[in-house]
Amino acid sequence: NTAYSSSSSAKDWIISKESGGNYNATNGRYYGAYQLDKSYLNGDYSQANQDRVAENYVQNRYGSWENAKNHWLSHGWY
């Protein structure tokens, strides 16, 4: 499924840019592999919760990881 692999590579690209793949990365109020606002994680910093919250965030805000990546490329954040 090319849509999945495309989304997966865009997701991997964002993780690489945001944290280098470090699920414990911190930057002020942002945390984890996706550098999500800590308030989104509700105190659960597990990898599974970060993945779930990031999926929901990207789907709700951008519709796809590819769209999120394009936003990152034009704004320097997603």
Coordinates of C-alpha atoms in Angstrom, one line a residue:
N1 CA 0.0 0.0 0.0
T2 CA 1.8 3.1 -1.2
A3 CA -0.3 5.5 0.8
Y4 CA 0.8 3.8 3.9
S5 CA 4.5 3.7 3.0
S6 CA 4.3 7.3 2.0
S7 CA 2.6 8.3 5.2
S8 CA 5.1 6.1 7.2
S9 CA 8.1 7.7 5.6
A10 CA 6.6 11.2 6.2
K11 CA 6.0 10.2 9.8
D12 CA 9.6 8.9 10.2
W13 CA 10.8 12.1 8.6
I14 CA 9.0 14.2 11.2
I15 CA 10.2 12.0 14.1
S16 CA 13.8 12.4 12.8
K17 CA 13.5 16.2 12.5
E18 CA 11.7 16.6 15.8
S19 CA 13.7 14.3 18.1
G20 CA 16.0 12.0 16.1
G21 CA 13.7 9.2 17.2
N22 CA 14.2 9.8 21.0
Y23 CA 10.9 9.1 22.8
N24 CA 12.4 10.9 25.9
A25 CA 13.4 14.1 24.1
T26 CA 12.4 17.3 25.9
N27 CA 12.2 20.9 24.8
G28 CA 10.3 23.2 27.2
R29 CA 6.7 22.1 27.1
Y30 CA 7.3 19.7 24.2
Y31 CA 8.1 16.0 24.8
G32 CA 9.0 12.8 23.1
A33 CA 9.6 11.6 19.6
Y34 CA 7.0 13.9 18.0
Q35 CA 7.7 16.8 20.3
L36 CA 4.0 17.1 21.3
D37 CA 2.8 19.6 23.9
K38 CA 3.0 17.8 27.2
S39 CA -0.7 18.7 27.8
Y40 CA -1.7 16.4 24.9
L41 CA -0.1 13.4 26.6
N42 CA -2.0 13.8 29.9
G43 CA 1.0 12.6 32.0
D44 CA 1.4 9.3 30.0
Y45 CA 4.8 9.6 28.3
S46 CA 4.9 6.0 27.1
Q47 CA 5.9 5.3 23.5
A48 CA 2.5 3.7 22.9
N49 CA 0.6 6.8 24.1
Q50 CA 2.9 9.2 22.2
D51 CA 2.3 7.2 19.0
R52 CA -1.5 7.2 19.6
V53 CA -1.7 10.9 20.4
A54 CA 0.5 11.8 17.4
E55 CA -1.7 9.8 15.1
N56 CA -4.8 11.5 16.3
Y57 CA -3.2 15.0 16.3
V58 CA -1.9 14.6 12.7
Q59 CA -5.2 13.1 11.4
N60 CA -7.3 15.7 13.0
R61 CA -5.1 18.7 12.1
Y62 CA -3.6 17.7 8.7
G63 CA -5.4 14.6 7.5
S64 CA -2.2 12.8 6.8
W65 CA 1.5 12.6 7.7
E66 CA 2.3 13.8 4.2
N67 CA 0.3 17.0 4.8
A68 CA 2.0 17.4 8.2
K69 CA 5.4 17.0 6.6
N70 CA 4.5 19.6 3.9
H71 CA 3.4 22.0 6.6
W72 CA 6.7 21.4 8.5
L73 CA 8.7 22.1 5.3
S74 CA 6.9 25.5 4.8
H75 CA 6.7 26.5 8.5
G76 CA 9.5 24.7 10.3
W77 CA 6.9 23.0 12.7
Y78 CA 3.8 21.0 12.5

